[in-house]
Short mmCIF file of C-alpha atoms in Angstrom, two decimals:
data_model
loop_
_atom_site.label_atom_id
_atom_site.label_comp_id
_atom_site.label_asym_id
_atom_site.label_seq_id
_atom_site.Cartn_x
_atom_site.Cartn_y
_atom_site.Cartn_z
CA UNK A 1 184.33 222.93 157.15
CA UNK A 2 181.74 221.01 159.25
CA UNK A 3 181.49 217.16 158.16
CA UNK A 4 178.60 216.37 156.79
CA UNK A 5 176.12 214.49 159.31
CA UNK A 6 173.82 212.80 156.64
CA UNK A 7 176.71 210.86 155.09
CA UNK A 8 178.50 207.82 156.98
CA UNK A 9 182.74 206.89 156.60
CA UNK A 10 182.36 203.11 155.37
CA UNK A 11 185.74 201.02 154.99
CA UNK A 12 185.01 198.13 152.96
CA UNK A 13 187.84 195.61 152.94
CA UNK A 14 188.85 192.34 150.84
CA UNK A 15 191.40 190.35 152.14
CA UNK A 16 193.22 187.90 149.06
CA UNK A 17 195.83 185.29 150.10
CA UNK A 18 199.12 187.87 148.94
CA UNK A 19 197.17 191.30 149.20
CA UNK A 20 194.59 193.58 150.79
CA UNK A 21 191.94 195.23 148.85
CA UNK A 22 190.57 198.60 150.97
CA UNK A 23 188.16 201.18 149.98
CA UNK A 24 186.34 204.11 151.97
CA UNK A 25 183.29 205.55 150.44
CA UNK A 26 180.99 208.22 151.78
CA UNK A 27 177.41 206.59 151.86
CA UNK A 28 173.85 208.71 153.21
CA UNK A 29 172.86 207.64 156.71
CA UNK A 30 170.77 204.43 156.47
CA UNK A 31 173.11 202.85 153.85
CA UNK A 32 172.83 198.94 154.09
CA UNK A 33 175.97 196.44 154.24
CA UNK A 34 175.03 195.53 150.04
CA UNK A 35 174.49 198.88 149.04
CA UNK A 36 178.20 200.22 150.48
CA UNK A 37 178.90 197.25 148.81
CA UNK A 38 177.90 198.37 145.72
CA UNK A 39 179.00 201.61 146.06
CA UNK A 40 182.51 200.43 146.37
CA UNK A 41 182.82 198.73 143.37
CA UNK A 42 183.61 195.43 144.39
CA UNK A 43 181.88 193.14 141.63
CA UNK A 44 183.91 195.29 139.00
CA UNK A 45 187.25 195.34 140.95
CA UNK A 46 186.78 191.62 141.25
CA UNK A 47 184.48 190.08 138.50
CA UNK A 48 185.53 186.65 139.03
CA UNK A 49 184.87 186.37 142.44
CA UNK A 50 183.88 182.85 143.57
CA UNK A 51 180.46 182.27 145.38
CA UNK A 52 176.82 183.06 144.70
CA UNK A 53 176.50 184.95 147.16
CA UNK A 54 179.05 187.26 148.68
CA UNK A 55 180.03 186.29 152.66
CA UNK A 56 180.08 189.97 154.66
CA UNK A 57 181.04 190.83 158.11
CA UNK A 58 181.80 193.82 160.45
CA UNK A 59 185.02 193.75 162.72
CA UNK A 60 185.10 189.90 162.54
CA UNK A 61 180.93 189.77 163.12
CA UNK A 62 178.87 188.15 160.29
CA UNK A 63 176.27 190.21 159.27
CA UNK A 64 173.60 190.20 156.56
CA UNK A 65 173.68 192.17 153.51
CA UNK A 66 170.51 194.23 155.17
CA UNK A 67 172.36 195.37 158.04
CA UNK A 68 172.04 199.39 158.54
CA UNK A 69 175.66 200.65 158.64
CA UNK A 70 177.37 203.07 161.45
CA UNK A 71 179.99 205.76 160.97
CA UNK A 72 182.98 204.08 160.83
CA UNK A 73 182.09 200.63 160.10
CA UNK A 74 184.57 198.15 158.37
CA UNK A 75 183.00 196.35 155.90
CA UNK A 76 184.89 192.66 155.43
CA UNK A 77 184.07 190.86 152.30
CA UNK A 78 185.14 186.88 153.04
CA UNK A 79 186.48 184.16 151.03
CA UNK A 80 184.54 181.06 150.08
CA UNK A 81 186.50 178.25 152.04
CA UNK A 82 188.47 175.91 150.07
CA UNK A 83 188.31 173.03 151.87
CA UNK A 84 185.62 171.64 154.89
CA UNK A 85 186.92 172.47 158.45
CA UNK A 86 185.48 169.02 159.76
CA UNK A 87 187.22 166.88 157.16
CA UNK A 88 190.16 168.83 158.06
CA UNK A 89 189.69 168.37 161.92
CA UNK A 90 189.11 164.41 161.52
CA UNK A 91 192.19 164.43 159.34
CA UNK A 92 194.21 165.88 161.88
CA UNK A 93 192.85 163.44 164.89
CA UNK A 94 193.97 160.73 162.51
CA UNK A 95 197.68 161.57 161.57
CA UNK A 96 197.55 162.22 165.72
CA UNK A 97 196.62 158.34 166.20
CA UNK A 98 198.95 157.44 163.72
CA UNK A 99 201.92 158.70 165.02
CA UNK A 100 201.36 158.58 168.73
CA UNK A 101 204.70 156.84 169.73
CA UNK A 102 203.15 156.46 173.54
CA UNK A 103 201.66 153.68 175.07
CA UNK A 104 197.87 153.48 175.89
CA UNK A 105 198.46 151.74 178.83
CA UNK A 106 201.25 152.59 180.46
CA UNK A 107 201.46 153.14 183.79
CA UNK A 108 200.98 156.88 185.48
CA UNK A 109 203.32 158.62 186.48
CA UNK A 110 204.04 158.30 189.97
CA UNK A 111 205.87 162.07 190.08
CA UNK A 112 202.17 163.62 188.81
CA UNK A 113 201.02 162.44 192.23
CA UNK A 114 203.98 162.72 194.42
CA UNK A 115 203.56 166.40 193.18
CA UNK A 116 199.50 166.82 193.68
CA UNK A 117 199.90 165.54 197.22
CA UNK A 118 198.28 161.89 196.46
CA UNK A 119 200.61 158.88 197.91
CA UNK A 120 200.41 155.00 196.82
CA UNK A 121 198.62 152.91 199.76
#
């Protein structure tokens, strides 16, 4: 039996902290990333999903929901983030500072230079 060459293989795949959620649905050619979406049954499998609006990508790639899917697409639904990766960088630079047990001003290392070919006058 010949595959059909009007309808497109579409993965669509929801990644939870403990589990994977992974559907393929047949879609006509010229589906868009919300209507596969749709088609898989997402908002039902997962009424309480947080957000307004639901974060897509393919392979790792944001895309918007108006993007015309390929054969073989996977379709990756995203989390909302739970906490602001700034804050969190700044947070980390400060617990650095606080427990840097070396001296700012301490001398360099004369072996560094011995090694990189650089001698003392």
């Amino acid at each position: 039996m010949m595959p059909d060459v009007n309808k497109l293989s579409v993965q669509v795949v929801y990644a939870q902290a403990h589990s994977v959620w992974q559907v393929v649905v047949q879609v006509p050619a010229g589906t868009t990333a919300a209507q596969a979406l749709e088609a898989s049954r997402f908002a039902s499998s997962f009424p309480n999903y947080p957000g307004d609006t639901i974060m897509m990508g393919l392979y790792g790639q944001r895309c918007v929901p108006d993007h015309i899917l390929s054969d073989g697409d996977r379709l990756e639904i995203y989390r909302p983030l739970t906490f602001d990766p700034m804050e969190s960088r700044q947070r980390r630079a400060l617990h650095r500072q606080a427990f840097m047990t070396k001296s700012r001003h301490r001398p360099k290392r004369r072996k560094a230079r011995i090694a990189a070919g650089v001698m003392d006058p």
